[in-house]
């Protein structure tokens, strides 16, 4: 393979963005995904950051946080958190990217606390993830695929997916559409339109379905038309490397 | 009346047990110099309020200044978990910590409610999140549409400490870049302490009133503190010092390592000037912005 796993994940994230969409971006891989989409198939997409920055083009200089000066300079608009969250709440954001320490089979995310060797480990909390999970038109979740991160039921719901399955979000009066895709380090999942359970739709090159099952804490549902994840095209890789020339985010 | 004073005087005005909003710009404009002075003045029992204050809350928790956190996220944005936050939550070291859990949107709404003089604001966010079952949230029904909403209790800090690009001696402040919840915090708090990159003439403030996001009558103290947001960035004045965050993450992994860090950068430095000396001229020069990017003046002709 002439690309890294992270590059594959960035490209998969980019392919989720349609032209003209308003995207709650986030950092690291989704930020690169937004850059790749803008360069190739979604030049009119707009990126929103929860600190209040709205951009029509990603910053070329490398950044560690969304408030780093290169992400602020030459942005379309600098406003406040209430402003951009209002856009989210009023249904003007098509797509948001989120992640977490744990995800379960209904796409619920936990970033509050986990247990390691019987000991409680405190994690940072929601940030804006719960807001994006509840209110964005659809969510794309990016995860490292390890068994400990994929329990059948998360210990704490920070950012709601489909809760306990069909009808749960409606019962909670959540306005956003919920998770559409989970891009992991092993494959890509969709959600069953009836049961709302996660379904494996593709496995990354060199990864077997058995391997994905081993790293998943429940009995995996596999789509009938499951296939290998499409490898990145040359132009997609070139775009990733333009924005991450040193591989800070995409080296394995 | 001039409100200009030293950092020590401004921070000494904060009482033990106060609720203090700081780090309201999210990852930029964090008033680190003021946070270090809170630690030097040995303030105790504080409630710290902000959505995400990068490592500032972790430092104050580790130093034993905080009793309670009202926040959406506590950690180290570029490096990961906050080691002092973990020690306090998991082992009560250096003291037990209470957390009022929020999302970024709910804490912003809590501050907004207080700033509007309201007891709460309704929202559609956080429905279905486990933290929304806490007592500072309440499920309500809209009196007009019958929809189910979440009420967020007002968050009213005793004081907001805000770092800004420039202010006049009365505390009328210009700031720009991403605003996070800076305005909401300034309006919600009983008073504001400003640290600023530059103290400017009143005329500069009057030249661009749309940029005056904090009117001086909300402000009690103004501190001239260039580089006062270091290691966080201040647009137009200082870049982010990424290495400082990674070094902090490594050193604060153990309690002893954090104590050494504190001894060097906070107590050893003595004050903000000492801290800047410790950073050194070379490092400070590297953090200054490169190419100048200024907008044309705004026309306020009559």
Coordinates of C-alpha atoms in Angstrom, one line a residue:
Chain A
X1 CA 0.0 0.0 0.0
X2 CA 1.3 3.4 -0.9
X3 CA -0.8 5.2 1.7
X4 CA -1.3 5.0 5.5
X5 CA -4.4 3.8 7.4
X6 CA -5.0 7.3 8.6
X7 CA -4.8 8.7 5.1
X8 CA -7.5 6.1 4.1
X9 CA -9.6 7.3 7.0
X10 CA -9.2 11.0 6.1
X11 CA -10.2 10.2 2.5
X12 CA -13.3 8.2 3.7
X13 CA -14.2 11.3 5.8
X14 CA -13.8 13.6 2.9
X15 CA -16.1 11.4 0.7
X16 CA -18.9 12.0 3.3
X17 CA -19.0 15.8 2.5
X18 CA -21.2 16.9 -0.3
X19 CA -20.7 20.1 -2.3
X20 CA -22.4 23.2 -0.7
X21 CA -22.9 21.6 2.7
X22 CA -22.3 23.3 6.0
X23 CA -20.0 21.2 8.1
X24 CA -19.1 21.2 11.8
X25 CA -15.5 20.3 11.3
X26 CA -13.5 19.4 14.4
X27 CA -9.8 18.8 14.5
X28 CA -7.2 16.3 13.2
X29 CA -8.6 13.7 10.7
X30 CA -12.0 15.4 10.1
X31 CA -10.2 18.8 9.6
X32 CA -8.0 17.1 6.9
X33 CA -11.1 15.4 5.5
X34 CA -12.7 18.8 5.1
X35 CA -9.6 20.1 3.3
X36 CA -9.6 17.2 0.9
X37 CA -13.3 17.6 0.1
X38 CA -12.8 21.3 -0.5
X39 CA -9.9 20.6 -2.9
X40 CA -11.7 17.9 -4.9
X41 CA -15.4 17.5 -4.9
X42 CA -17.0 20.0 -2.5
X43 CA -15.4 23.5 -3.2
X44 CA -18.5 25.3 -2.0
X45 CA -18.7 23.5 1.4
X46 CA -18.5 25.8 4.5
X47 CA -16.6 24.7 7.7
X48 CA -17.8 25.8 11.2
X49 CA -15.7 25.5 14.3
X50 CA -17.3 25.6 17.8
X51 CA -15.1 28.5 19.0
X52 CA -17.0 30.7 16.5
X53 CA -14.8 30.5 13.4
X54 CA -16.5 30.0 10.0
X55 CA -14.3 29.3 7.1
X56 CA -14.8 28.9 3.4
X57 CA -11.3 27.4 2.9
X58 CA -9.2 25.4 5.4
X59 CA -6.0 26.9 6.7
X60 CA -2.9 25.6 5.0
X61 CA -0.6 26.1 8.0
X62 CA -0.6 23.2 10.5
X63 CA -2.7 23.8 13.6
X64 CA -3.2 21.9 16.9
X65 CA -6.4 23.7 18.0
X66 CA -9.2 25.4 16.1
X67 CA -8.3 28.7 17.9
X68 CA -4.7 28.8 16.5
X69 CA -4.1 32.0 14.6
X70 CA -3.9 30.4 11.1
X71 CA -7.4 29.1 11.5
X72 CA -8.7 32.5 12.5
X73 CA -6.9 34.7 10.0
X74 CA -8.6 34.9 6.7
X75 CA -11.7 33.1 8.0
X76 CA -15.1 34.1 6.6
X77 CA -16.5 35.1 10.0
X78 CA -15.4 35.2 13.6
X79 CA -18.3 35.0 16.0
X80 CA -19.0 33.3 19.3
X81 CA -20.0 29.9 20.5
X82 CA -23.6 30.7 20.9
X83 CA -23.8 31.9 17.3
X84 CA -22.4 28.8 15.7
X85 CA -24.4 26.5 18.1
X86 CA -27.5 28.5 17.2
X87 CA -26.8 27.6 13.5
X88 CA -26.6 24.0 14.6
X89 CA -29.8 24.1 16.7
X90 CA -31.8 25.8 14.0
X91 CA -31.0 23.0 11.5
X92 CA -28.5 24.9 9.3
X93 CA -25.7 22.4 9.8
X94 CA -25.8 19.4 7.5
X95 CA -23.0 17.4 8.9
X96 CA -20.8 17.1 12.0
X97 CA -17.7 15.0 12.9
X98 CA -17.3 13.5 16.3
X99 CA -15.3 10.8 18.1
X100 CA -15.1 9.2 21.5
X101 CA -13.3 6.8 23.9
X102 CA -16.1 4.3 23.6
X103 CA -18.9 3.5 21.1
X104 CA -21.7 0.9 21.3
X105 CA -23.8 -0.9 18.7
X106 CA -26.3 2.0 18.5
X107 CA -23.6 4.6 17.9
X108 CA -23.7 6.2 21.4
X109 CA -20.4 7.8 22.4
X110 CA -18.8 8.0 25.8
X111 CA -16.1 10.6 26.7
X112 CA -16.8 10.9 30.4
X113 CA -15.3 7.9 32.1
X114 CA -14.2 4.4 31.5
X115 CA -12.8 1.5 33.6
X116 CA -9.3 0.1 33.2
X117 CA -8.4 -2.9 35.3
X118 CA -11.4 -2.3 37.5
X119 CA -10.3 1.3 38.1
X120 CA -12.3 4.3 37.0
X121 CA -10.5 6.6 34.6
X122 CA -11.9 10.1 34.3
X123 CA -12.0 11.5 30.7
X124 CA -12.4 15.1 29.6
X125 CA -16.1 15.2 29.0
X126 CA -18.4 16.4 26.2
X127 CA -16.9 19.6 24.8
X128 CA -19.2 20.3 21.9
X129 CA -19.7 16.6 20.9
X130 CA -23.0 16.1 22.6
X131 CA -24.3 19.2 20.9
X132 CA -23.2 18.0 17.4
X133 CA -24.5 14.5 18.1
X134 CA -27.9 15.8 19.1
X135 CA -28.4 18.6 16.6
X136 CA -26.4 18.1 13.3
X137 CA -28.3 16.9 10.2
X138 CA -26.1 13.8 10.3
X139 CA -23.0 12.7 12.2
X140 CA -19.9 11.0 11.0
X141 CA -18.0 9.2 13.8
X142 CA -14.3 8.5 13.7
X143 CA -12.9 5.8 16.0
X144 CA -9.8 3.7 16.7
X145 CA -11.2 0.2 16.4
X146 CA -10.3 -1.8 19.6
X147 CA -12.4 -4.2 21.5
X148 CA -12.2 -2.1 24.7
X149 CA -13.6 0.9 22.8
X150 CA -16.5 -1.1 21.3
X151 CA -18.6 -2.4 24.2
X152 CA -22.2 -3.6 23.6
X153 CA -23.4 -0.7 25.7
X154 CA -21.4 2.4 26.7
X155 CA -21.1 3.1 30.4
X156 CA -22.2 6.7 30.0
X157 CA -23.9 8.4 27.1
X158 CA -22.0 11.6 26.4
X159 CA -23.1 12.1 22.8
X160 CA -26.3 10.2 21.9
X161 CA -26.5 8.0 18.8
X162 CA -29.6 5.9 18.5
X163 CA -29.8 5.2 22.2
X164 CA -31.5 1.8 22.6
X165 CA -32.5 1.5 19.0
X166 CA -35.5 2.3 16.9
X167 CA -37.6 5.3 18.1
X168 CA -35.3 6.3 20.9
X169 CA -34.1 9.6 19.4
X170 CA -37.6 10.6 18.6
X171 CA -38.7 9.7 22.2
X172 CA -35.9 12.0 23.4
X173 CA -37.0 14.8 21.1
X174 CA -33.6 15.0 19.4
X175 CA -33.8 17.2 16.3
X176 CA -30.6 16.0 14.5
X177 CA -30.6 13.0 12.3
X178 CA -28.1 10.9 14.3
X179 CA -25.0 9.0 13.2
X180 CA -24.8 8.1 9.5
X181 CA -21.4 6.5 9.3
X182 CA -18.7 5.2 11.6
X183 CA -15.2 5.3 10.1
X184 CA -12.9 3.1 12.1
X185 CA -9.3 2.0 11.8
X186 CA -10.6 -1.3 10.5
X187 CA -13.7 -0.6 8.4
X188 CA -16.7 1.6 7.7
X189 CA -20.1 1.1 9.3
X190 CA -23.6 2.3 8.4
X191 CA -26.8 2.0 10.5
X192 CA -29.7 -0.2 9.8
X193 CA -32.7 2.0 8.9
X194 CA -35.1 -0.2 11.0
X195 CA -33.2 -1.4 14.0
X196 CA -30.7 1.5 14.0
X197 CA -27.9 -1.0 14.8
X198 CA -24.4 -0.5 13.3
X199 CA -23.7 -2.6 10.2
X200 CA -20.3 -3.3 8.6
X201 CA -20.4 -1.9 5.1
X202 CA -16.8 -2.2 4.2
X203 CA -13.5 -3.5 5.5
X204 CA -10.2 -1.7 4.9
X205 CA -7.7 -3.4 2.5
X206 CA -5.8 -6.1 4.4
X207 CA -8.4 -6.4 7.2
X208 CA -10.7 -9.4 7.5
X209 CA -14.3 -9.5 8.8
X210 CA -13.1 -12.0 11.4
X211 CA -10.5 -9.5 12.7
X212 CA -13.2 -6.8 12.9
X213 CA -15.5 -9.2 14.9
X214 CA -12.6 -9.9 17.3
X215 CA -12.2 -6.2 18.0
X216 CA -16.0 -5.6 18.4
X217 CA -17.7 -6.3 21.7
X218 CA -21.0 -7.6 20.3
X219 CA -22.1 -9.9 17.5
X220 CA -21.3 -8.0 14.3
X221 CA -24.0 -7.3 11.7
X222 CA -22.5 -7.4 8.2
X223 CA -24.2 -5.8 5.2
X224 CA -25.2 -8.3 2.4
X225 CA -23.2 -6.2 -0.1
X226 CA -20.1 -5.8 2.2
X227 CA -17.0 -5.0 0.2
X228 CA -13.5 -3.7 0.6
X229 CA -13.1 0.0 1.4
X230 CA -12.2 1.9 -1.8
X231 CA -8.5 2.8 -1.7
X232 CA -7.7 6.5 -1.9
X233 CA -7.2 7.9 -5.4
X234 CA -3.9 9.6 -6.3
X235 CA -5.6 13.0 -6.3
X236 CA -7.1 12.3 -2.9
X237 CA -3.7 11.4 -1.5
X238 CA -2.1 14.4 -3.0
X239 CA -4.7 16.6 -1.3
X240 CA -4.2 14.9 2.1
X241 CA -0.4 15.5 1.7
X242 CA -0.8 19.1 0.7
X243 CA -2.5 19.8 4.1
X244 CA -0.4 17.3 6.1
X245 CA 3.0 17.4 4.4
X246 CA 4.9 16.0 7.4
X247 CA 2.3 13.4 8.3
X248 CA 1.7 14.9 11.7
X249 CA -1.8 13.5 11.7
X250 CA -1.6 10.8 9.1
X251 CA 1.6 8.8 9.8
X252 CA 0.7 5.4 11.3
Chain B
X1 CA -11.3 56.8 36.5
X2 CA -8.3 54.7 35.7
X3 CA -8.6 51.0 36.7
X4 CA -5.0 50.2 35.8
X5 CA -3.3 48.1 38.5
X6 CA -0.8 45.3 38.9
X7 CA -1.7 41.7 38.4
X8 CA -1.2 41.1 42.0
X9 CA -3.6 43.8 43.0
X10 CA -6.3 42.6 40.6
X11 CA -6.0 39.0 41.7
X12 CA -5.9 39.9 45.4
X13 CA -9.4 41.3 44.9
X14 CA -10.8 37.8 44.4
X15 CA -12.1 36.2 47.5
X16 CA -11.6 32.6 48.5
X17 CA -14.6 30.5 47.4
X18 CA -15.5 32.8 44.5
X19 CA -16.9 31.5 41.2
X20 CA -14.4 32.6 38.5
X21 CA -15.0 32.4 34.7
X22 CA -11.7 32.2 32.8
X23 CA -10.5 30.7 29.5
X24 CA -13.7 31.9 27.8
X25 CA -12.2 32.3 24.3
X26 CA -11.8 28.5 24.2
X27 CA -8.2 27.7 23.1
X28 CA -7.1 31.3 22.7
X29 CA -7.1 34.4 24.9
X30 CA -6.7 32.2 28.0
X31 CA -5.6 34.4 30.9
X32 CA -2.7 32.2 32.0
X33 CA -0.8 35.0 33.7
X34 CA -3.8 35.6 35.9
X35 CA -4.1 31.9 36.6
X36 CA -0.5 31.7 37.8
X37 CA -1.1 34.7 40.0
X38 CA -4.2 33.0 41.5
X39 CA -1.9 30.1 42.4
X40 CA 0.8 32.4 43.9
X41 CA -1.8 34.2 46.0
X42 CA -2.9 30.8 47.3
X43 CA -6.6 31.3 46.5
X44 CA -8.7 28.4 47.8
X45 CA -12.1 26.9 47.2
X46 CA -12.7 28.5 43.8
X47 CA -15.4 27.4 41.4
X48 CA -13.9 27.6 37.9
X49 CA -16.3 28.3 35.0
X50 CA -15.6 27.9 31.2
X51 CA -16.4 25.5 28.4
X52 CA -12.8 24.4 27.6
X53 CA -9.9 26.2 29.1
X54 CA -7.2 24.0 27.8
X55 CA -4.6 23.3 30.6
X56 CA -5.6 26.3 32.7
X57 CA -8.1 24.4 34.8
X58 CA -5.8 21.4 35.1
X59 CA -3.1 23.7 36.6
X60 CA -5.4 25.3 39.1
X61 CA -6.9 22.0 40.1
X62 CA -3.3 20.6 40.7
X63 CA -2.3 23.6 42.7
X64 CA -5.3 23.1 45.0
X65 CA -7.1 26.3 44.1
X66 CA -10.3 24.7 42.9
X67 CA -13.2 23.1 44.8
X68 CA -15.6 22.9 41.9
X69 CA -15.5 23.0 38.1
X70 CA -18.4 24.2 35.9
X71 CA -17.3 23.1 32.4
X72 CA -17.8 21.0 29.3
X73 CA -14.3 19.6 28.9
X74 CA -11.2 19.5 31.1
X75 CA -7.9 18.2 29.7
X76 CA -5.0 19.2 27.4
X77 CA -6.4 20.0 23.9
X78 CA -3.4 19.0 21.8
X79 CA -2.0 16.3 24.1
X80 CA -5.0 14.5 25.7
X81 CA -6.1 13.9 29.3
X82 CA -5.5 16.3 32.1
X83 CA -3.4 14.5 34.7
X84 CA -4.3 16.8 37.6
X85 CA -8.0 16.6 36.8
X86 CA -7.7 12.8 36.8
X87 CA -5.9 12.7 40.1
X88 CA -8.5 15.0 41.7
X89 CA -11.5 13.1 40.3
X90 CA -10.1 9.5 40.8
X91 CA -8.1 9.9 44.1
X92 CA -9.1 13.3 45.6
X93 CA -5.5 14.6 45.1
X94 CA -4.7 17.3 46.1
X95 CA -8.4 17.6 47.1
X96 CA -11.8 16.3 46.0
X97 CA -13.4 18.1 43.1
X98 CA -17.0 18.6 42.3
X99 CA -18.0 18.9 38.6
X100 CA -21.1 20.5 37.2
X101 CA -21.1 18.8 33.8
X102 CA -22.1 20.7 30.7
X103 CA -21.7 20.6 26.9
X104 CA -20.2 23.6 25.2
X105 CA -23.6 24.9 24.2
X106 CA -25.3 24.4 27.6
X107 CA -22.6 26.3 29.6
X108 CA -22.7 29.1 27.0
X109 CA -26.5 29.2 27.5
X110 CA -26.1 29.2 31.3
X111 CA -23.8 32.2 31.0
X112 CA -26.1 33.9 28.4
X113 CA -29.1 33.4 30.8
X114 CA -27.3 35.1 33.7
X115 CA -26.1 37.9 31.4
X116 CA -29.7 38.5 30.2
X117 CA -30.9 38.6 33.8
X118 CA -32.8 35.3 33.4
X119 CA -32.9 32.2 35.7
X120 CA -32.6 29.8 32.7
X121 CA -32.7 29.4 29.0
X122 CA -34.3 26.6 27.0
X123 CA -32.5 24.5 24.4
X124 CA -32.9 21.4 22.3
X125 CA -29.3 20.2 22.9
X126 CA -28.2 17.5 25.4
X127 CA -31.5 15.7 25.4
X128 CA -30.6 12.1 25.7
X129 CA -27.1 12.8 27.1
X130 CA -26.6 11.2 30.6
X131 CA -25.1 14.4 32.1
X132 CA -28.4 16.3 31.3
X133 CA -30.0 14.4 34.2
X134 CA -28.1 16.6 36.7
X135 CA -30.0 19.2 38.8
X136 CA -28.8 22.2 36.8
X137 CA -30.9 20.9 33.9
X138 CA -34.7 20.4 33.9
X139 CA -37.0 19.0 31.2
X140 CA -39.6 21.5 30.3
X141 CA -42.5 21.9 27.9
X142 CA -42.8 24.9 25.6
X143 CA -45.9 26.9 26.6
X144 CA -46.5 27.8 22.9
X145 CA -45.8 24.6 21.0
X146 CA -45.9 21.9 23.6
X147 CA -42.4 20.8 22.6
X148 CA -40.1 19.0 25.0
X149 CA -37.1 21.2 25.8
X150 CA -34.2 21.3 28.2
X151 CA -33.9 24.2 30.6
X152 CA -30.3 25.2 31.5
X153 CA -29.9 27.0 34.9
X154 CA -28.2 30.3 34.8
X155 CA -24.5 30.4 35.5
X156 CA -23.5 33.6 37.2
X157 CA -19.8 33.9 38.1
X158 CA -18.6 36.4 40.8
X159 CA -15.9 37.5 38.4
X160 CA -14.8 36.9 34.8
X161 CA -11.0 37.2 34.0
X162 CA -10.6 37.9 30.4
X163 CA -7.5 38.5 28.2
X164 CA -8.0 40.9 25.4
X165 CA -5.9 42.6 22.7
X166 CA -6.4 46.1 23.9
X167 CA -8.3 48.2 26.4
X168 CA -8.3 51.7 27.7
X169 CA -7.6 52.6 31.3
X170 CA -11.4 52.4 32.1
X171 CA -11.6 48.9 30.8
X172 CA -13.4 49.5 27.5
X173 CA -12.0 46.5 25.6
X174 CA -11.4 45.7 21.9
X175 CA -11.0 42.1 21.1
X176 CA -11.1 40.1 17.9
X177 CA -10.7 36.6 16.5
X178 CA -12.9 33.7 17.7
X179 CA -15.0 34.9 20.6
X180 CA -16.0 31.7 22.3
X181 CA -18.1 32.8 25.3
X182 CA -16.1 35.9 26.2
X183 CA -19.1 38.3 25.8
X184 CA -21.5 35.9 27.6
X185 CA -19.0 35.6 30.5
X186 CA -18.5 39.4 30.7
X187 CA -22.2 40.0 30.8
X188 CA -22.9 37.1 33.2
X189 CA -20.3 37.9 35.9
X190 CA -20.7 40.5 38.6
X191 CA -17.5 42.1 37.5
X192 CA -14.6 41.7 35.0
X193 CA -10.9 41.7 35.5
X194 CA -9.1 42.4 32.2
X195 CA -5.5 41.5 31.3
X196 CA -4.5 43.0 28.0
X197 CA -1.7 43.1 25.4
X198 CA -1.9 46.9 25.2
X199 CA -3.4 49.7 27.1
X200 CA -4.6 52.3 24.5
X201 CA -6.0 55.8 24.5
X202 CA -9.8 56.2 24.8
X203 CA -9.7 57.6 21.3
X204 CA -8.6 54.2 19.9
X205 CA -11.7 52.6 21.5
X206 CA -14.0 55.3 20.1
X207 CA -12.6 54.8 16.6
X208 CA -14.1 51.3 16.2
X209 CA -17.1 50.8 18.5
X210 CA -18.2 47.5 16.9
X211 CA -15.0 46.1 18.3
X212 CA -15.7 47.2 21.9
X213 CA -17.2 43.9 23.1
X214 CA -16.8 44.7 26.8
X215 CA -17.9 48.1 28.0
X216 CA -15.7 49.5 30.8
X217 CA -18.5 49.9 33.3
X218 CA -18.5 46.1 33.7
X219 CA -14.8 46.1 34.5
X220 CA -13.2 46.5 37.9
X221 CA -9.5 46.1 37.1
X222 CA -7.3 46.5 34.0
X223 CA -3.8 44.9 34.0
X224 CA -1.2 45.7 31.3
X225 CA 0.1 42.1 30.6
X226 CA 1.7 41.6 27.2
X227 CA 2.0 37.9 26.5
X228 CA -0.5 37.3 29.3
X229 CA -2.2 34.5 27.4
X230 CA 1.0 32.5 27.0
X231 CA 1.1 29.6 26.0
X232 CA -2.3 30.2 24.4
X233 CA -2.5 32.5 21.4
X234 CA -3.8 36.0 21.1
X235 CA -4.6 36.9 17.5
X236 CA -2.2 39.5 16.2
X237 CA 0.1 39.4 19.2
X238 CA 1.2 35.9 20.1
X239 CA 1.1 32.4 18.5
X240 CA 0.3 29.3 20.3
X241 CA 3.4 27.8 22.1
X242 CA 2.6 24.1 21.3
X243 CA 5.8 22.7 22.9
X244 CA 4.8 24.3 26.3
X245 CA 1.6 22.2 26.3
X246 CA 3.4 19.0 25.4
X247 CA 6.1 19.6 28.0
X248 CA 3.4 20.3 30.6
X249 CA 1.6 17.1 29.6
X250 CA 4.8 15.0 30.2
X251 CA 5.8 16.8 33.4
X252 CA 2.4 16.7 35.0
X253 CA 2.0 13.0 34.5
X254 CA 3.3 12.4 38.1
X255 CA 2.4 14.6 41.1
X256 CA 6.1 15.2 41.8
X257 CA 6.6 16.3 38.2
X258 CA 3.7 18.7 38.4
X259 CA 5.1 20.1 41.7
X260 CA 8.4 20.7 40.0
X261 CA 6.7 22.4 37.0
X262 CA 4.8 24.6 39.4
X263 CA 7.9 25.5 41.3
X264 CA 9.7 26.5 38.2
X265 CA 7.0 28.3 36.1
X266 CA 4.8 29.8 38.8
X267 CA 6.5 30.2 42.2
X268 CA 10.1 30.4 40.9
X269 CA 9.1 33.0 38.3
X270 CA 7.7 35.2 41.0
X271 CA 5.5 37.3 38.8
X272 CA 4.6 37.8 35.2
X273 CA 7.8 39.6 34.3
X274 CA 9.8 36.8 35.9
X275 CA 7.8 34.3 33.8
X276 CA 8.6 36.2 30.6
X277 CA 12.3 36.3 31.6
X278 CA 12.2 32.5 32.1
X279 CA 10.7 32.0 28.7
X280 CA 13.5 34.0 27.3
X281 CA 13.7 36.6 24.5
X282 CA 14.4 34.0 21.8
X283 CA 11.3 32.0 22.5
X284 CA 9.1 35.1 22.8
X285 CA 10.4 36.4 19.5
X286 CA 9.5 33.0 17.8
X287 CA 6.0 33.3 19.1
X288 CA 5.4 36.8 17.7
X289 CA 3.3 36.8 14.5
X290 CA 5.1 36.9 11.2
X291 CA 3.5 38.6 8.2
X292 CA 1.3 41.5 9.1
X293 CA -2.4 41.0 8.0
X294 CA -4.4 44.2 8.8
X295 CA -7.8 45.2 7.5
X296 CA -8.5 48.7 6.1
X297 CA -9.9 51.1 8.6
X298 CA -13.7 50.9 9.1
X299 CA -15.5 54.1 8.0
X300 CA -17.5 55.8 10.7
X301 CA -17.9 59.1 8.9
X302 CA -20.8 61.3 9.8

